[in-house]
Coordinates of C-alpha atoms in Angstrom, one line a residue:
X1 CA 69.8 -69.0 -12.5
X2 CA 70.7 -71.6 -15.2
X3 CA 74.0 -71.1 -17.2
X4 CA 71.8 -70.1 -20.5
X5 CA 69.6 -67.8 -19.3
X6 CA 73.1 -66.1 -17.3
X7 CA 74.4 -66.0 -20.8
X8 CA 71.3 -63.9 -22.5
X9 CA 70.9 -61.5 -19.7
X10 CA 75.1 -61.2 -20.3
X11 CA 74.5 -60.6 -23.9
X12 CA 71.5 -58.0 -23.2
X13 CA 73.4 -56.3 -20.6
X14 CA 75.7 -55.8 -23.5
X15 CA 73.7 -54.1 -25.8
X16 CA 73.3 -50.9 -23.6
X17 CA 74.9 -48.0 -24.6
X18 CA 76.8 -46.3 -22.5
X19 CA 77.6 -42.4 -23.1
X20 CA 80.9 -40.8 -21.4
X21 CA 80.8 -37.0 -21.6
X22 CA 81.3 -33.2 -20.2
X23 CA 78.9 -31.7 -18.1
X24 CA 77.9 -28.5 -17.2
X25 CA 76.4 -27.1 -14.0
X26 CA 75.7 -23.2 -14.4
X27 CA 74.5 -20.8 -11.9
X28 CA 71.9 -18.6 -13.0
X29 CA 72.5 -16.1 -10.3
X30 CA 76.0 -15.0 -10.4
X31 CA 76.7 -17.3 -14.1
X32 CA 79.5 -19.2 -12.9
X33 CA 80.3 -22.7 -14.4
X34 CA 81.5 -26.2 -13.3
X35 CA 82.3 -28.2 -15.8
X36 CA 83.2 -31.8 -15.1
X37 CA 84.3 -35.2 -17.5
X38 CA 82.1 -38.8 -16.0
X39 CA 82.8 -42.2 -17.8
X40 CA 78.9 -42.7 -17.9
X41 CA 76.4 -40.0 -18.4
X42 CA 73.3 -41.7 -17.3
X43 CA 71.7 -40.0 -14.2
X44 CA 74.4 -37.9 -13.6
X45 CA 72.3 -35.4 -12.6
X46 CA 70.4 -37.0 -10.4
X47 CA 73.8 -38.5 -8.5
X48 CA 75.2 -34.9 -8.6
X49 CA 72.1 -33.2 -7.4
X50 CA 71.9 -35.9 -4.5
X51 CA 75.4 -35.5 -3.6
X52 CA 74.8 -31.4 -3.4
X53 CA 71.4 -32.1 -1.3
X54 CA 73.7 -34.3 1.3
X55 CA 76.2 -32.2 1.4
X56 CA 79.2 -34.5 -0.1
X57 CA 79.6 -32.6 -3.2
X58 CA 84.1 -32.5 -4.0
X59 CA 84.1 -28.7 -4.9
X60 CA 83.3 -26.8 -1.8
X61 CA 82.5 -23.8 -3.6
X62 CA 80.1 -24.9 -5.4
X63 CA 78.5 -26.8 -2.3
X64 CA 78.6 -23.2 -0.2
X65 CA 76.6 -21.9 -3.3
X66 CA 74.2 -24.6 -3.8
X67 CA 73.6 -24.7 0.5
X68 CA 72.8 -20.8 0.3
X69 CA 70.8 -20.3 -3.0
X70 CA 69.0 -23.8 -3.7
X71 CA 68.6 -26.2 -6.3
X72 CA 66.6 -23.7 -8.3
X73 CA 69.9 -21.6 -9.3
X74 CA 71.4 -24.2 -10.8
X75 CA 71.3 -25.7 -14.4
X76 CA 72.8 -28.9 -15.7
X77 CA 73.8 -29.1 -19.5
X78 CA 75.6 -32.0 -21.3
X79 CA 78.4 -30.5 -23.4
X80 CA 79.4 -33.1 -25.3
X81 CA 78.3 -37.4 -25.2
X82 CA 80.3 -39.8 -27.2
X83 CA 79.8 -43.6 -26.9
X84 CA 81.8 -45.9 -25.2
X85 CA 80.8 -48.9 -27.1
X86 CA 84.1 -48.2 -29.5
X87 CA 86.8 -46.6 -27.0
X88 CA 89.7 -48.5 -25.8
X89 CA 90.3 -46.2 -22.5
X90 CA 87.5 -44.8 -21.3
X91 CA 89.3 -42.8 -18.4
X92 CA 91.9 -41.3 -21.3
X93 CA 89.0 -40.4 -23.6
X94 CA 87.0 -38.6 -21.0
X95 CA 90.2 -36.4 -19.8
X96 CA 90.3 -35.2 -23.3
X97 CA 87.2 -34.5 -23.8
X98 CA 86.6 -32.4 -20.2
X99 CA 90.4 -31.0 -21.3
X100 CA 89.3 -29.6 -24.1
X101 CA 86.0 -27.8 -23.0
X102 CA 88.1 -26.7 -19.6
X103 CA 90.7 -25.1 -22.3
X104 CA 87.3 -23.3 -24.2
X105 CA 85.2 -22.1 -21.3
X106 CA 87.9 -21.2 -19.2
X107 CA 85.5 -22.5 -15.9
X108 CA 88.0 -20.6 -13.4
X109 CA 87.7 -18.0 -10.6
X110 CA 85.0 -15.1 -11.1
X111 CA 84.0 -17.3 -13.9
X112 CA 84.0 -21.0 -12.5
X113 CA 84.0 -23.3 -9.7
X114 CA 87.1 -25.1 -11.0
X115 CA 90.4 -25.1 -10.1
X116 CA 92.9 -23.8 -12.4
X117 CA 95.1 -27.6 -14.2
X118 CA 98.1 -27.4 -13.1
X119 CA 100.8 -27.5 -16.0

């Protein structure tokens, strides 16, 4: 690949948006919630879903739920997308944001799969 055309596909590469966020994966059977903060959005259910169907999923409770009711319980929701075109520290920006819906839906025992922060 010549030097120019490495420099337009640089430049286009460039011009995708990327979305950090807070998801939401929901239960419909017993309405628990797991609520989670990624740096980029895009496919993020498909990557979560996949890691579920394997087996490799990091919260083991909501892997034991997923192995013994199926896919078909579960609903994914985005909370909140922002941009990260603009943001300095992506990482930073993403804590705050899953911070800040962990602090309003209170995701934790009978009502979540996540663990409580630790102060």
């Amino acid at each position: 690949m010549d030097k120019k055309n490495r420099k337009e596909l640089l430049e286009q590469y460039k011009q995708i948006k990327t979305y950090m966020g807070v998801i939401k994966i929901t239960n419909k059977n017993n309405g628990k919630i797991f609520i989670a903060g990624f740096p980029n959005l895009k496919n993020k259910w498909l990557t979560l879903q996949s890691q579920l169907e394997i087996n490799r999923h990091v919260n083991s409770q909501l892997q034991k739920d997923w192995n013994e009711m199926g896919p078909e319980a579960f609903t994914y929701e985005v909370l909140e997308e922002k941009a990260t075109d603009k943001v300095v520290d992506v990482r930073w920006e993403v804590k705050q944001l899953e911070k800040k819906w962990l602090e309003k839906l209170q995701p934790f025992g009978e009502k979540g799969y996540n663990k409580q922060p630790v102060e």
